[in-house]
Amino acid sequence: MHVMIDSLKSLAIFREVVTRGSFRAAAQYLNLSPSVISQHISALEDNLNSKLLYRTTRKLKLTESGKSLFNHAEAMCQHANRGLAEIAQKTGELTGKRTITLPSAMLQSPWLTGLAKFAKAHERLTLSLEFSDEQLDLVENNIDLAFRTGQLKDSQLKCKKIGGIERKLVASPQLLQTLSTPQDIQQLSVFPWVYLNRLPARREFVHDNGTKNTINYSAAITVNSVIALKDLTLQGLGVSTPPSYLVETELASGALVEICKPWQIPDIPLYLVWPDSPENSLLVERLLPHIQEKSDLSQSMLSQ
């Protein structure tokens, strides 16, 4: 019996090695050393008297025996995960560690408050929140769930739209004293801008009467963080369009001024994105009530 149990463990590890693409990635995900991972793979190959993997410095390649065994290992793990998720669904309790990545703009957002409430409701769950404006590969980096903004591309990931991020067109009084407040939306094309370097140098605006207009502009400075975008706008380096919740205090105090008010910037769509698995789907199911009271279910095959 103990031999079979050891083999099942090695099969699960073999599956993670193939799924993650390397011994090191599997070791990080399973919290094991690469040498332990290697021992399990070698034990499987010795027991089967068959080579399962060709190892190179850059990637792994499955042998024919490895391909066949991986299919069985994948099926085994999927059945086990479904069983575990089914029990967890009945008890409503989440345990273990989950990694969630979020853009830096969410540091002061209402969604972060929802995440805090979720964490309090699941005390046996350990959350690792990673704030980054770099859209990391979820599978390769062992990330269970991501908050993503903007247009998403087709892929094998699950997606749920949870709302939109409202933005304000703002500038500092210091900048407006120098350049004067723009009276027409087209004047913004000659204004200095502070903007995120991963976005195109243009903004679409919608007037209260429904008229649309797109402004192309030159940046005074580009950044890779929304927090930096707000701070540099406060310093008078240019106009910008940060999330509304990020500049509420500054607008109330007069440190920033909203300009061209008849014109609005469309909200940025906000999504949850996750690799398809029973554990991740259960995580999303338990999280949603805390971050969104009303939501239209919309799952599709979308990318990071």
Short mmCIF file of N, CA and C in Angstrom, two decimals, residues 109-168:
data_model
loop_
_atom_site.label_atom_id
_atom_site.label_comp_id
_atom_site.label_asym_id
_atom_site.label_seq_id
_atom_site.Cartn_x
_atom_site.Cartn_y
_atom_site.Cartn_z
N SER A 109 -8.43 51.24 -3.50
CA SER A 109 -9.73 51.05 -4.14
C SER A 109 -10.72 50.37 -3.21
N PRO A 110 -12.02 50.48 -3.52
CA PRO A 110 -13.04 49.77 -2.74
C PRO A 110 -12.91 48.26 -2.87
N TRP A 111 -12.32 47.78 -3.96
CA TRP A 111 -12.14 46.34 -4.12
C TRP A 111 -11.14 45.78 -3.11
N LEU A 112 -10.17 46.60 -2.72
CA LEU A 112 -9.22 46.15 -1.70
C LEU A 112 -9.92 46.01 -0.34
N THR A 113 -10.87 46.89 -0.08
CA THR A 113 -11.68 46.77 1.14
C THR A 113 -12.46 45.46 1.12
N GLY A 114 -12.99 45.11 -0.05
CA GLY A 114 -13.70 43.84 -0.20
C GLY A 114 -12.80 42.65 0.04
N LEU A 115 -11.56 42.74 -0.44
CA LEU A 115 -10.59 41.66 -0.21
C LEU A 115 -10.29 41.51 1.28
N ALA A 116 -10.22 42.62 2.00
CA ALA A 116 -9.97 42.56 3.44
C ALA A 116 -11.13 41.86 4.16
N LYS A 117 -12.35 42.16 3.76
CA LYS A 117 -13.52 41.50 4.36
C LYS A 117 -13.51 40.00 4.06
N PHE A 118 -13.11 39.66 2.84
CA PHE A 118 -13.01 38.26 2.44
C PHE A 118 -11.99 37.53 3.30
N ALA A 119 -10.83 38.16 3.53
CA ALA A 119 -9.77 37.55 4.33
C ALA A 119 -10.25 37.31 5.76
N LYS A 120 -11.01 38.26 6.31
CA LYS A 120 -11.52 38.11 7.67
C LYS A 120 -12.53 36.97 7.76
N ALA A 121 -13.28 36.75 6.67
CA ALA A 121 -14.30 35.70 6.66
C ALA A 121 -13.69 34.31 6.49
N HIS A 122 -12.45 34.24 6.04
CA HIS A 122 -11.79 32.95 5.81
C HIS A 122 -10.43 32.96 6.52
N GLU A 123 -10.46 32.82 7.83
CA GLU A 123 -9.26 32.97 8.65
C GLU A 123 -8.24 31.86 8.42
N ARG A 124 -8.67 30.71 7.92
CA ARG A 124 -7.73 29.61 7.67
C ARG A 124 -7.08 29.71 6.30
N LEU A 125 -7.45 30.72 5.56
CA LEU A 125 -6.88 30.95 4.23
C LEU A 125 -5.77 31.99 4.32
N THR A 126 -4.60 31.68 3.74
CA THR A 126 -3.49 32.63 3.70
C THR A 126 -3.46 33.29 2.32
N LEU A 127 -3.61 34.61 2.30
CA LEU A 127 -3.61 35.35 1.04
C LEU A 127 -2.27 36.04 0.83
N SER A 128 -1.74 35.92 -0.38
CA SER A 128 -0.55 36.65 -0.79
C SER A 128 -0.98 37.62 -1.89
N LEU A 129 -1.03 38.91 -1.58
CA LEU A 129 -1.46 39.92 -2.55
C LEU A 129 -0.23 40.58 -3.16
N GLU A 130 -0.11 40.50 -4.48
CA GLU A 130 1.04 41.06 -5.18
C GLU A 130 0.58 42.19 -6.09
N PHE A 131 0.99 43.42 -5.76
CA PHE A 131 0.60 44.59 -6.53
C PHE A 131 1.64 44.86 -7.61
N SER A 132 1.21 44.79 -8.85
CA SER A 132 2.14 45.00 -9.97
C SER A 132 1.36 45.42 -11.20
N ASP A 133 1.90 46.38 -11.93
CA ASP A 133 1.28 46.79 -13.19
C ASP A 133 1.79 45.96 -14.36
N GLU A 134 2.70 45.01 -14.07
CA GLU A 134 3.15 44.06 -15.08
C GLU A 134 2.17 42.89 -15.10
N GLN A 135 1.67 42.53 -16.28
CA GLN A 135 0.71 41.44 -16.38
C GLN A 135 1.46 40.12 -16.48
N LEU A 136 1.64 39.51 -15.33
CA LEU A 136 2.41 38.27 -15.22
C LEU A 136 1.64 37.08 -15.76
N ASP A 137 2.37 36.08 -16.25
CA ASP A 137 1.76 34.82 -16.67
C ASP A 137 1.29 34.09 -15.42
N LEU A 138 -0.02 33.83 -15.34
CA LEU A 138 -0.59 33.27 -14.12
C LEU A 138 -0.09 31.86 -13.83
N VAL A 139 -0.06 31.02 -14.85
CA VAL A 139 0.36 29.63 -14.65
C VAL A 139 1.84 29.55 -14.32
N GLU A 140 2.65 30.25 -15.11
CA GLU A 140 4.10 30.19 -14.92
C GLU A 140 4.51 30.74 -13.56
N ASN A 141 3.78 31.74 -13.04
CA ASN A 141 4.14 32.37 -11.78
C ASN A 141 3.30 31.88 -10.60
N ASN A 142 2.58 30.78 -10.82
CA ASN A 142 1.80 30.16 -9.73
C ASN A 142 0.81 31.13 -9.08
N ILE A 143 0.13 31.91 -9.91
CA ILE A 143 -0.85 32.87 -9.42
C ILE A 143 -2.25 32.28 -9.58
N ASP A 144 -3.02 32.32 -8.53
CA ASP A 144 -4.35 31.71 -8.53
C ASP A 144 -5.41 32.62 -9.12
N LEU A 145 -5.24 33.92 -8.97
CA LEU A 145 -6.28 34.86 -9.40
C LEU A 145 -5.64 36.22 -9.68
N ALA A 146 -6.18 36.91 -10.70
CA ALA A 146 -5.66 38.24 -11.03
C ALA A 146 -6.81 39.20 -11.25
N PHE A 147 -6.64 40.43 -10.79
CA PHE A 147 -7.50 41.54 -11.17
C PHE A 147 -6.85 42.18 -12.39
N ARG A 148 -7.59 42.28 -13.48
CA ARG A 148 -7.02 42.82 -14.72
C ARG A 148 -7.93 43.91 -15.29
N THR A 149 -7.33 44.91 -15.89
CA THR A 149 -8.08 46.02 -16.46
C THR A 149 -7.91 46.06 -17.97
N GLY A 150 -8.88 46.73 -18.63
CA GLY A 150 -8.78 46.94 -20.07
C GLY A 150 -9.26 45.77 -20.89
N GLN A 151 -8.90 45.80 -22.16
CA GLN A 151 -9.33 44.76 -23.09
C GLN A 151 -8.48 43.51 -22.90
N LEU A 152 -9.14 42.35 -22.82
CA LEU A 152 -8.44 41.09 -22.64
C LEU A 152 -8.45 40.30 -23.94
N LYS A 153 -7.41 39.49 -24.13
CA LYS A 153 -7.29 38.68 -25.34
C LYS A 153 -7.75 37.25 -25.08
N ASP A 154 -8.01 36.54 -26.17
CA ASP A 154 -8.46 35.16 -26.06
C ASP A 154 -7.36 34.26 -25.52
N SER A 155 -7.73 33.36 -24.59
CA SER A 155 -6.80 32.35 -24.10
C SER A 155 -7.59 31.29 -23.35
N GLN A 156 -6.90 30.46 -22.59
CA GLN A 156 -7.54 29.37 -21.87
C GLN A 156 -7.88 29.75 -20.43
N LEU A 157 -7.87 31.03 -20.12
CA LEU A 157 -8.16 31.48 -18.75
C LEU A 157 -9.63 31.83 -18.60
N LYS A 158 -10.13 31.66 -17.39
CA LYS A 158 -11.51 32.06 -17.07
C LYS A 158 -11.54 33.53 -16.72
N CYS A 159 -12.68 34.16 -16.94
CA CYS A 159 -12.79 35.59 -16.70
C CYS A 159 -14.17 35.94 -16.17
N LYS A 160 -14.22 36.93 -15.30
CA LYS A 160 -15.48 37.45 -14.78
C LYS A 160 -15.37 38.96 -14.69
N LYS A 161 -16.23 39.68 -15.41
CA LYS A 161 -16.22 41.14 -15.30
C LYS A 161 -16.90 41.54 -14.00
N ILE A 162 -16.21 42.39 -13.20
CA ILE A 162 -16.77 42.77 -11.91
C ILE A 162 -17.08 44.26 -11.82
N GLY A 163 -16.89 44.99 -12.89
CA GLY A 163 -17.23 46.41 -12.87
C GLY A 163 -16.32 47.21 -13.74
N GLY A 164 -16.27 48.51 -13.46
CA GLY A 164 -15.41 49.40 -14.22
C GLY A 164 -14.78 50.43 -13.30
N ILE A 165 -13.61 50.94 -13.70
CA ILE A 165 -12.90 51.94 -12.91
C ILE A 165 -13.18 53.32 -13.49
N GLU A 166 -13.87 54.14 -12.72
CA GLU A 166 -14.18 55.50 -13.15
C GLU A 166 -12.92 56.36 -13.06
N ARG A 167 -12.74 57.26 -14.02
CA ARG A 167 -11.56 58.12 -14.03
C ARG A 167 -11.95 59.59 -14.11
N LYS A 168 -11.05 60.44 -13.66
CA LYS A 168 -11.23 61.89 -13.72
C LYS A 168 -10.08 62.51 -14.51
#
